[in-house]
Coordinates of C-alpha atoms in Angstrom, one line a residue:
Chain C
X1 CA 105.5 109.3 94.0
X2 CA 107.5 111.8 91.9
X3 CA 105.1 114.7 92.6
X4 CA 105.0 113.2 96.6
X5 CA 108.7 113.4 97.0
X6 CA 108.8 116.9 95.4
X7 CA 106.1 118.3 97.9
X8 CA 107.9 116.6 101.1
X9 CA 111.0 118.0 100.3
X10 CA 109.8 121.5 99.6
X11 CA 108.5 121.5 102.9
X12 CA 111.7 119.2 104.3
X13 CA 114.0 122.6 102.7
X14 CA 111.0 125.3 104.0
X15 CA 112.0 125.2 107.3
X16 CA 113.2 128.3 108.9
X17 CA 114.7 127.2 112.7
X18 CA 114.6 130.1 114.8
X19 CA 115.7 128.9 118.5
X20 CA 113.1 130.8 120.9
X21 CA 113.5 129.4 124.2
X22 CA 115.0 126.1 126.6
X23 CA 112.4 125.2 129.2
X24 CA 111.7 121.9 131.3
X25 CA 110.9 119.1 129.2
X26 CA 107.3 119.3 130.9
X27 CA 106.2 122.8 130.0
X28 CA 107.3 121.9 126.2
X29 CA 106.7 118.2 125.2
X30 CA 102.6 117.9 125.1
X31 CA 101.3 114.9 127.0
X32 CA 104.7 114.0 129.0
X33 CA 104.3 112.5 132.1
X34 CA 106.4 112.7 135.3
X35 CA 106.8 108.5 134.4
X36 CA 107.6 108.8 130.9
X37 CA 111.1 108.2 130.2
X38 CA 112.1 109.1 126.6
X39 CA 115.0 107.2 124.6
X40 CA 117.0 107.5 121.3
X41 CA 115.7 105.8 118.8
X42 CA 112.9 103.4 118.0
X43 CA 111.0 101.8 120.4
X44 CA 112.6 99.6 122.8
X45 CA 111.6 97.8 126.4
X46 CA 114.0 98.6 128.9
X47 CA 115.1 94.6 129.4
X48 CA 116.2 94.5 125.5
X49 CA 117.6 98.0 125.7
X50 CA 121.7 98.0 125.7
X51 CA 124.1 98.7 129.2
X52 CA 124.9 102.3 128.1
X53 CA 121.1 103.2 127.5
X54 CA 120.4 100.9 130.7
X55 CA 122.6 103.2 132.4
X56 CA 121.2 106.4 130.8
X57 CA 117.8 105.4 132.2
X58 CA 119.6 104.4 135.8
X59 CA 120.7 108.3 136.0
X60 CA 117.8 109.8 135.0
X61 CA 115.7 108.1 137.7
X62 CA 117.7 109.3 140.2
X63 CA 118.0 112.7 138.9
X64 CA 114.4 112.5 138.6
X65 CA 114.1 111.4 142.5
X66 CA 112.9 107.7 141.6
X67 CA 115.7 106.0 142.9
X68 CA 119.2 106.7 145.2
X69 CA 121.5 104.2 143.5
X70 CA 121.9 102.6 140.1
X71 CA 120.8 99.1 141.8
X72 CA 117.2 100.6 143.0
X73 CA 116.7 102.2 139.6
X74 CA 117.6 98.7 138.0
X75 CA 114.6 97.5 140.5
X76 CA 112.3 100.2 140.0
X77 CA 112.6 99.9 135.8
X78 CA 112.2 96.0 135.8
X79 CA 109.1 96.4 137.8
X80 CA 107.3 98.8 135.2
X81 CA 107.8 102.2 137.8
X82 CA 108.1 104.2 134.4
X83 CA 107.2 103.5 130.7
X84 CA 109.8 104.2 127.9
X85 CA 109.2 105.9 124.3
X86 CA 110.7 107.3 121.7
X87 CA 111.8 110.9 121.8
X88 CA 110.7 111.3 118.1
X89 CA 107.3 110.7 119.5
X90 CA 107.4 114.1 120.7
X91 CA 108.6 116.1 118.8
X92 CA 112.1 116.3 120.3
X93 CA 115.9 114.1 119.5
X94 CA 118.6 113.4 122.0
X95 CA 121.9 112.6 121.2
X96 CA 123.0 109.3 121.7
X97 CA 120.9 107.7 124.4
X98 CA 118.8 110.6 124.3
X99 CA 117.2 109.8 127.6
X100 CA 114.6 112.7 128.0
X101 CA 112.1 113.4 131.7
X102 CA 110.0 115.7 133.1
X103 CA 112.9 118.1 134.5
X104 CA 115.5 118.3 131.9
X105 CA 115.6 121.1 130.1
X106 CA 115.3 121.6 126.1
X107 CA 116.0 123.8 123.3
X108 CA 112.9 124.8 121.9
X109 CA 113.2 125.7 117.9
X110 CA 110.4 126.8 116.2
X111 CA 109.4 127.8 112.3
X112 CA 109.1 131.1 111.6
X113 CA 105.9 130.6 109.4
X114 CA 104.2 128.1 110.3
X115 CA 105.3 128.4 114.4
X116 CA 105.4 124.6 114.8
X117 CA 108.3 123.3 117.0
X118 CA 110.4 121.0 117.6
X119 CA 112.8 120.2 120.6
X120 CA 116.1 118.7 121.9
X121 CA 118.0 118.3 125.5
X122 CA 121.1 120.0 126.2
X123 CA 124.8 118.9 125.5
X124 CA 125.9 118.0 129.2
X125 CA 129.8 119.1 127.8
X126 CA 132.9 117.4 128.4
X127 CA 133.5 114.7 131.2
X128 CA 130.1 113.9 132.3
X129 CA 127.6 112.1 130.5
X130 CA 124.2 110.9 131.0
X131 CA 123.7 110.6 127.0
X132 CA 126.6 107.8 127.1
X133 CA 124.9 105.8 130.0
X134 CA 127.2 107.8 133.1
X135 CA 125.7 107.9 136.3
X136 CA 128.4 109.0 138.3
X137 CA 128.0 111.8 141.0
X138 CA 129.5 114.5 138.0
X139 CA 127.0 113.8 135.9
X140 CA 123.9 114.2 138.2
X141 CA 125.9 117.3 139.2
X142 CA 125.5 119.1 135.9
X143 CA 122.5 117.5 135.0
X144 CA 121.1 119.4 138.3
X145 CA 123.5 123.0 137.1
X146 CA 122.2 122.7 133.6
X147 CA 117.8 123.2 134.8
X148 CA 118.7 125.2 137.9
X149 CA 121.1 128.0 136.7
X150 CA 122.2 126.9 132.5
X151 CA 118.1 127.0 131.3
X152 CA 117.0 129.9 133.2
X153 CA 119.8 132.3 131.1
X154 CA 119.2 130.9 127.9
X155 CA 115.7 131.3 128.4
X156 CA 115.9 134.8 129.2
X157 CA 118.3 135.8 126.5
X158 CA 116.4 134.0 123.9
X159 CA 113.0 135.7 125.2
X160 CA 114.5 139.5 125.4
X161 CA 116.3 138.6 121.8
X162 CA 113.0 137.3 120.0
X163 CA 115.0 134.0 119.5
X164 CA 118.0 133.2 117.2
X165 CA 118.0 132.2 113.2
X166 CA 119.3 128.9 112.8
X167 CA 119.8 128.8 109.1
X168 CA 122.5 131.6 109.1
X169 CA 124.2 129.8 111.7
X170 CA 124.3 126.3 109.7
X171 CA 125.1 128.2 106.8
X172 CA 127.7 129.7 108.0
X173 CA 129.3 126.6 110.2
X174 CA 129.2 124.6 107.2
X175 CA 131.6 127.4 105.3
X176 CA 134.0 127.1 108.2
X177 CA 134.6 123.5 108.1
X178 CA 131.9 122.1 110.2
X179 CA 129.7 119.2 108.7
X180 CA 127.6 119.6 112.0
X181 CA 127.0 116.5 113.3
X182 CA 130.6 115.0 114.4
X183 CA 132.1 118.8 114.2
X184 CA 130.6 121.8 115.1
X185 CA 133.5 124.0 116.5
X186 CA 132.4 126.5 114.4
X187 CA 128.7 126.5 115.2
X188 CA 129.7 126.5 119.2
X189 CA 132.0 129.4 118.6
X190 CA 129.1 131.7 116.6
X191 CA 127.2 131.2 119.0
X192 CA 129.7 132.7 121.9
X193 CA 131.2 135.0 119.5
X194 CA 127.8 136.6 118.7
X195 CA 125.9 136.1 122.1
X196 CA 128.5 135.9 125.0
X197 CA 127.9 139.0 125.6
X198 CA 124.3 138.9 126.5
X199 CA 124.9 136.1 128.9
X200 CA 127.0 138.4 130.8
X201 CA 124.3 141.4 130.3
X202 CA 121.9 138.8 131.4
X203 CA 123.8 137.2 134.4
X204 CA 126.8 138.4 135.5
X205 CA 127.1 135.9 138.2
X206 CA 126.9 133.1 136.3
X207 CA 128.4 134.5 132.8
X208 CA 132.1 133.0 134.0
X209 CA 131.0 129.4 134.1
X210 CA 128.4 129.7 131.6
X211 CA 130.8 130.6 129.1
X212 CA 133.4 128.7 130.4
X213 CA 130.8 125.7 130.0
X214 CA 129.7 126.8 126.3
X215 CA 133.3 127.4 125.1
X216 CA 136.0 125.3 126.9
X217 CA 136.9 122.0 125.1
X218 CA 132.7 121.4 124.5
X219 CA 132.5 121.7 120.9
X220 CA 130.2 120.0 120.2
X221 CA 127.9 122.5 122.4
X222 CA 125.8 123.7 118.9
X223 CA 124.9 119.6 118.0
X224 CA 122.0 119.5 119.7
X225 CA 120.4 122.8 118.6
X226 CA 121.2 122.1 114.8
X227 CA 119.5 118.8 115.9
X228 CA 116.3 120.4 116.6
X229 CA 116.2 122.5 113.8
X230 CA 116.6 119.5 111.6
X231 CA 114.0 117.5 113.9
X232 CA 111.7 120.5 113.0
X233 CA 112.5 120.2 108.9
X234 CA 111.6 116.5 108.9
X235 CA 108.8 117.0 110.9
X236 CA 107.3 119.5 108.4
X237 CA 108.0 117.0 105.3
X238 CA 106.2 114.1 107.3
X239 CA 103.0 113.3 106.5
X240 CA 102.9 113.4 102.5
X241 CA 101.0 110.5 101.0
X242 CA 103.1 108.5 99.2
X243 CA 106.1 110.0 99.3
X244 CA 109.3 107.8 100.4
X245 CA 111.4 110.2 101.8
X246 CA 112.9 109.7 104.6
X247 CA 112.0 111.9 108.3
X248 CA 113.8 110.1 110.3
X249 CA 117.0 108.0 111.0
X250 CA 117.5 106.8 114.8
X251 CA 119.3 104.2 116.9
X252 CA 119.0 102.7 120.0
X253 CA 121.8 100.8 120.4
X254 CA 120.1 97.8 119.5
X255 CA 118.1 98.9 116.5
X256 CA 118.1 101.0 113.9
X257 CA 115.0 102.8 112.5
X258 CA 113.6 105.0 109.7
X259 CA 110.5 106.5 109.2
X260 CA 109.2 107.9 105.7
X261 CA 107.0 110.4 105.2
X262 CA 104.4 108.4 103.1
X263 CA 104.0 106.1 106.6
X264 CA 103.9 108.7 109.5
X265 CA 104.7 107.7 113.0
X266 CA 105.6 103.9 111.6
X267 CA 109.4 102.8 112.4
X268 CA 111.2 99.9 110.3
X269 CA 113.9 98.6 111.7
X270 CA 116.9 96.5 111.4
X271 CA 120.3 96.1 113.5
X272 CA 122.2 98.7 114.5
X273 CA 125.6 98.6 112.8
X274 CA 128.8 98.7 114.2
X275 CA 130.6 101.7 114.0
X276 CA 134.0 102.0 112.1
X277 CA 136.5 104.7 113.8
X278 CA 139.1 105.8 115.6
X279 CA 139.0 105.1 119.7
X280 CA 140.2 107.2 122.7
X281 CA 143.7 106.1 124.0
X282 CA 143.0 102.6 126.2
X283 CA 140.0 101.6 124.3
X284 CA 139.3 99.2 121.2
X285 CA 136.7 98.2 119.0
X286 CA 136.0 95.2 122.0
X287 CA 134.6 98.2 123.7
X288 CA 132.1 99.4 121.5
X289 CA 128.4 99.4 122.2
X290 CA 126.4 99.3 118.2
X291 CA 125.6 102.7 116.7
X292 CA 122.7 105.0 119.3
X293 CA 121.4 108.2 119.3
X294 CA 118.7 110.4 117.3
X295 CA 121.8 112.7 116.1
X296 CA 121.1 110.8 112.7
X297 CA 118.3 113.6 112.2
X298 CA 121.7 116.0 110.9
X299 CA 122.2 113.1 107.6
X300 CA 118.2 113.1 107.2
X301 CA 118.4 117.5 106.9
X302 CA 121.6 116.7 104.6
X303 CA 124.4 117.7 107.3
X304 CA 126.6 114.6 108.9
X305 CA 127.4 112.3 106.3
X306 CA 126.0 114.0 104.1
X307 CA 127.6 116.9 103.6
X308 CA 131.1 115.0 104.8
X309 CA 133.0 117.0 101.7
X310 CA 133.1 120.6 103.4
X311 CA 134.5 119.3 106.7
X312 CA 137.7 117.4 105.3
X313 CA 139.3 118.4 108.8
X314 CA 137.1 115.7 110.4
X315 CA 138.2 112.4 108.5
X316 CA 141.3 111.9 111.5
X317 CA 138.7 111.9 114.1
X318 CA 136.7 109.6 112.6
X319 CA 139.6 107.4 111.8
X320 CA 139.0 107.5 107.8
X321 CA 142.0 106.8 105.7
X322 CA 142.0 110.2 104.0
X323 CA 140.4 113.6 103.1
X324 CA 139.1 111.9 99.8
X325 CA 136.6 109.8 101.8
X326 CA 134.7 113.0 102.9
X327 CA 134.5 113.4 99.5
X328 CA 133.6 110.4 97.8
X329 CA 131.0 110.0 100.8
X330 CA 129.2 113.3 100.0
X331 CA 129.0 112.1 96.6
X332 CA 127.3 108.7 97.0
X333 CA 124.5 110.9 99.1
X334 CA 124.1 112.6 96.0
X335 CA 122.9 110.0 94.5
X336 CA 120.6 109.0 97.2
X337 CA 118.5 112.3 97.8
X338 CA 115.8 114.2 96.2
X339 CA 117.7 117.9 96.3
X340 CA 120.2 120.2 97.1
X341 CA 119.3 122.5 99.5
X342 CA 119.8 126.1 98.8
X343 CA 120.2 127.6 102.2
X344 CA 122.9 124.9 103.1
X345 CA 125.8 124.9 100.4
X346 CA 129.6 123.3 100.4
X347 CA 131.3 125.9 99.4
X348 CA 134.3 123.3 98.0
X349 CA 131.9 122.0 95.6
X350 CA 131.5 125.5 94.0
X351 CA 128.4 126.3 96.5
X352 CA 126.5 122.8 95.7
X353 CA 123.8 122.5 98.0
X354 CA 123.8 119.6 100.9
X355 CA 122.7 116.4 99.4
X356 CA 119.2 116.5 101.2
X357 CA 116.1 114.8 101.1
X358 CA 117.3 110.7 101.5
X359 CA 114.5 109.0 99.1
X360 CA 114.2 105.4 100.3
X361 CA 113.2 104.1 96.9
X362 CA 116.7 105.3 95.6
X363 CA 118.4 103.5 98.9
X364 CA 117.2 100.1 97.5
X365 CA 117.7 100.9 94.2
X366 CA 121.1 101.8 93.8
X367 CA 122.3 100.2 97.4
X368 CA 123.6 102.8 98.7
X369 CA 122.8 103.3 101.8
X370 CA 123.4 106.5 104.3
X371 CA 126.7 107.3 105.7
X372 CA 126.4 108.2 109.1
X373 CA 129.2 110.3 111.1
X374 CA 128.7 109.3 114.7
X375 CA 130.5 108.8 118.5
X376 CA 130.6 105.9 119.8
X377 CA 129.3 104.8 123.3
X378 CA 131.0 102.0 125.5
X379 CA 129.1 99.0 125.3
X380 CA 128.7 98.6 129.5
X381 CA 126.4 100.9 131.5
X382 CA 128.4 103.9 133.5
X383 CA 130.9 104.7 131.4
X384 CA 132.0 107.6 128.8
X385 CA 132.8 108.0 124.7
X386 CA 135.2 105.5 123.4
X387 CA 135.5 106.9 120.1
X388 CA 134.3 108.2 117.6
X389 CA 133.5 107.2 113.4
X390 CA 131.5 106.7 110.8
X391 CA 128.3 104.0 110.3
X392 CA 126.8 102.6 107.4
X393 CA 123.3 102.1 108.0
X394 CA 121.8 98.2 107.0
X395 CA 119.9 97.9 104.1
X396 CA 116.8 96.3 106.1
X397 CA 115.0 99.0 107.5
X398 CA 114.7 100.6 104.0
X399 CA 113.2 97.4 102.4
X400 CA 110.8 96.7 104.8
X401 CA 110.0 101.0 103.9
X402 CA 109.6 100.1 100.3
X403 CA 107.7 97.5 100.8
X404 CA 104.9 98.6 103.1
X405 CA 104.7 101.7 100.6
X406 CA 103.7 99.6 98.3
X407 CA 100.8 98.2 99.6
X408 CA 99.6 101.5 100.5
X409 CA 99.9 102.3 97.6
X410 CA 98.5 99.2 96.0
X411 CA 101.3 98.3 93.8
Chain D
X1 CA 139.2 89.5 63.0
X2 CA 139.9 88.0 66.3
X3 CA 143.9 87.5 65.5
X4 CA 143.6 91.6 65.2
X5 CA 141.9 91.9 68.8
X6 CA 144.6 90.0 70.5
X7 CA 147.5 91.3 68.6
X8 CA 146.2 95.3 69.3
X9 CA 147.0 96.7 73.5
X10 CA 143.3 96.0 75.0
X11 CA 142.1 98.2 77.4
X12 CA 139.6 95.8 79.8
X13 CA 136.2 97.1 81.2
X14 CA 135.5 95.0 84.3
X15 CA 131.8 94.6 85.9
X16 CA 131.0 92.7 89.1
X17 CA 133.5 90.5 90.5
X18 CA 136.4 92.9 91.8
X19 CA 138.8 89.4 91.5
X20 CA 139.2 89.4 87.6
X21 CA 139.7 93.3 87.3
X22 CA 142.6 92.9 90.3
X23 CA 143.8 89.8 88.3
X24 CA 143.8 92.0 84.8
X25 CA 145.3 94.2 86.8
X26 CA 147.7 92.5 87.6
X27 CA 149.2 91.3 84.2
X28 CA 150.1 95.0 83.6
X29 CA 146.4 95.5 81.1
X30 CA 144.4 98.5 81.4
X31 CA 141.9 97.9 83.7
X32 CA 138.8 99.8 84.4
X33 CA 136.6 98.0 87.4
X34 CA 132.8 99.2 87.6
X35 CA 131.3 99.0 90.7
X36 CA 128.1 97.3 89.7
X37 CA 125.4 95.9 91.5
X38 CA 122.3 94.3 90.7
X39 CA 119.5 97.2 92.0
X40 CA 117.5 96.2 94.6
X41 CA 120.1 93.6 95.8
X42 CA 118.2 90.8 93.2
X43 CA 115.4 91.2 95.7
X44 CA 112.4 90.2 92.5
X45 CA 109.5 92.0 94.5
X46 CA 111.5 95.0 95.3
X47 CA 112.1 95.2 92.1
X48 CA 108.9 94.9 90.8
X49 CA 107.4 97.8 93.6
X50 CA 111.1 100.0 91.1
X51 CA 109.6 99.1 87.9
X52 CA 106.1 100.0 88.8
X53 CA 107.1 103.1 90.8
X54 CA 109.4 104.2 87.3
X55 CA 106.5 103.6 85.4
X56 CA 103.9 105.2 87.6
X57 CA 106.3 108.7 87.4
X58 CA 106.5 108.4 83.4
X59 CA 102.8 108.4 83.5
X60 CA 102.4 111.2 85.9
X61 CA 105.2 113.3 83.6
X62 CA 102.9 112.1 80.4
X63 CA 99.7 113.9 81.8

């Protein structure tokens, strides 16, 4: 297993994200149907799924032209009208709900050696919210804004550029106080600072609201690209025989699930756990739905969580008690993971790489389980973000890992 | 020997149960708690799959 886990996370810290394009979900994600509705997490049928992923699936088949009210797409999904799967199975990761179809657009980042790819929707910004289960008129709105005019730019700028290099970009966001999964106010303002003005080269009619859209109060615009790249780095370690590292960490709302790289394409699961934080004025813990989203793929590359310690400025959002919890947290993931990545380094730990590489074996071993830094969703269908904080995943999924390792491997 | 221990300042390392370090603790002793589980959770076929797995990687370093 030694020699296993060494070889899946070379490949894990080979990556080299470049983003090259954002295209319709259809042109990019192989075998997706016009019916197939993709979800956060592992696999779940849409009666079990919770209200806010309910309500995720409620917009996106009326943005998709399936239905012309929530109550008809309620009809329409209990009667089977489309199928639901993981968006891991495809390569890509949404952010909370992650509900994923034919039209939406995605980032597409790809590795510069190897050219395999990975993908990831788009942030819809501030007030609107598909990936928290909103189906209001807003958020079909910009969900319509973000394929029709949003895409098209970025496409063309990415294709006249010859794409964008992640790694310098993480790099960098993680020396400016982002840990890049619940902050990424650096990230977001590289990426206007350094290519603003070739969205207003590109399209001059759009650049105002573009940018406005990019950099007004949406910092969390960069999430969902690092997501990708990281999506793309697990990808690359799956697939090693034997190895128990982990490629993936994802929620539904219901469940959470892992995947190792020793067991491709196999989920375990256990519950989702609640999610300890701080909520938005006139909301409470009573309003929380459990932990959801694929974002956990930033604590599987070593961001999130993980690398908690460089972004002390983020403990207050997520309600912790003080700046030492970033730290301590970054140290327990220390002793949970296979390396430090060298491209990725905390430069308040003398320039220690990100604790990356979560080895499953070590999970059971010592306990610890991963720290995850997260937003939390409202726990009916239609609403917004209550809050966000941090969630400690259940020991479960990464026992029932171990063990069917095991009898692969015969022990 | 044990008259010597009790009449010397003790400084008390505590493993497991956080109660008796916060009750040594509280009678003013030094009081170091460790935060000490039992791997695996106690789980005995988890870890049996650790021992194996420790011993499988000792053999593979030994080739």
């Amino acid at each position: 297993m030694r020699k296993a886990n060494e070889e899946a996370v070379r490949r894990l810290m080979s990556a080299d994200p470049v983003l090259v394009d954002c295209r319709p979900a259809h042109e990019v994600l192989p075998g997706l149907s016009r019916n197939t509705f993709l979800h956060a997490g592992p696999p779940i049928a849409f009666e079990d799924m919770c209200p806010p992923m309910q309500g995720a699936v409620y917009c996106a088949m009326m943005n998709e032209g399936f239905a012309e009210t929530p109550e008809e797409a309620r009809e329409k999904a209990l009667a089977g009208v489309v199928t639901f799967e993981p968006c891991h199975g495809y390569g890509a990761v949404g952010p909370m709900t992650g509900l994923t179809t034919w039209s939406m657009p995605m980032w597409v980042v790809e590795d510069r050696n190897t050219h395999r790819r990975s993908f990831a929707n788009l942030s819809e910004g501030v007030g609107v919210g598909l990936r928290f289960g909103d189906y209001s008129p807003e958020t079909l709105k910009r969900l319509t804004w973000l394929a029709e005019v949003f895409a098209p730019v970025m496409s063309k700028i990415l294709r006249e550029m010859g794409g964008i290099d992640l790694a310098p970009m993480m790099a960098q966001g993680l020396a400016m106080g982002d840990e890049l999964h619940m902050r990424n106010h650096a990230g977001t303002a590289l990426f206007v600072k350094n290519y603003g003005w070739r969205i207003a080269a590109a399209a001059p009619e759009h650049a105002e609201e573009i940018l406005k859209f990019i950099g007004v109060g949406h910092d969390q615009f960069f999430l969902n690209i690092a997501m990708a790249a990281n999506k793309l780095a697990a990808d690359m370690a799956d697939g090693v025989p034997g190895s128990s590292l982990v490629t993936a960490i994802a929620r539904n709302g219901v469940e959470v699930g892992i995947r190792i790289s020793g067991l491709p394409g196999r989920w375990f699961t256990g519950p989702a756990p609640e999610v300890k934080g701080l909520y938005f004025p006139g909301f409470t813990a009573a309003d929380a739905n459990r932990d959801i989203g694929d974002s956990a793929i930033m604590e599987t590359g070593g961001f999130g969580g993980c690398a908690m310690a460089t972004a002390p400025a983020i403990v207050k959002f997520l309600g912790a008690d003080g700046v030492h919890v970033a730290r301590e947290t970054t140290d327990a993931m220390y002793r949970i993971t296979l390396a430090e990545h060298p491209r990725y380094q905390i430069p308040a730990l003398d320039f220690r790489g990100v604790p990356c590489g979560i080895d499953c074996a070590k999970v059971v071993e010592t306990g610890i389980t991963p720290v995850l830094n997260t937003a939390i969703a409202s726990n009916r269908a239609g609403q917004k973000m209550v809050g966000a904080g941090m969630s400690v995943l259940p020991m479960e999924p990464f026992a029932k890992a171990l063990l069917a390792l095991a009898e692969e491997l015969g022990i | 020997m044990e008259k010597k221990l009790f009449d010397e300042p003790m400084t008390v390392i505590n493993l497991g149960l956080p109660g008796f370090f916060d009750s040594v603790k509280g009678q003013g002793a030094p009081c170091i708690h460790v935060d000490w589980k039992l791997p695996a959770g106690g789980d005995v076929r988890l870890l049996e799959i650790l021992d194996r797995l420790h011993e499988m990687e000792e053999a593979e370093q030994n080739a």
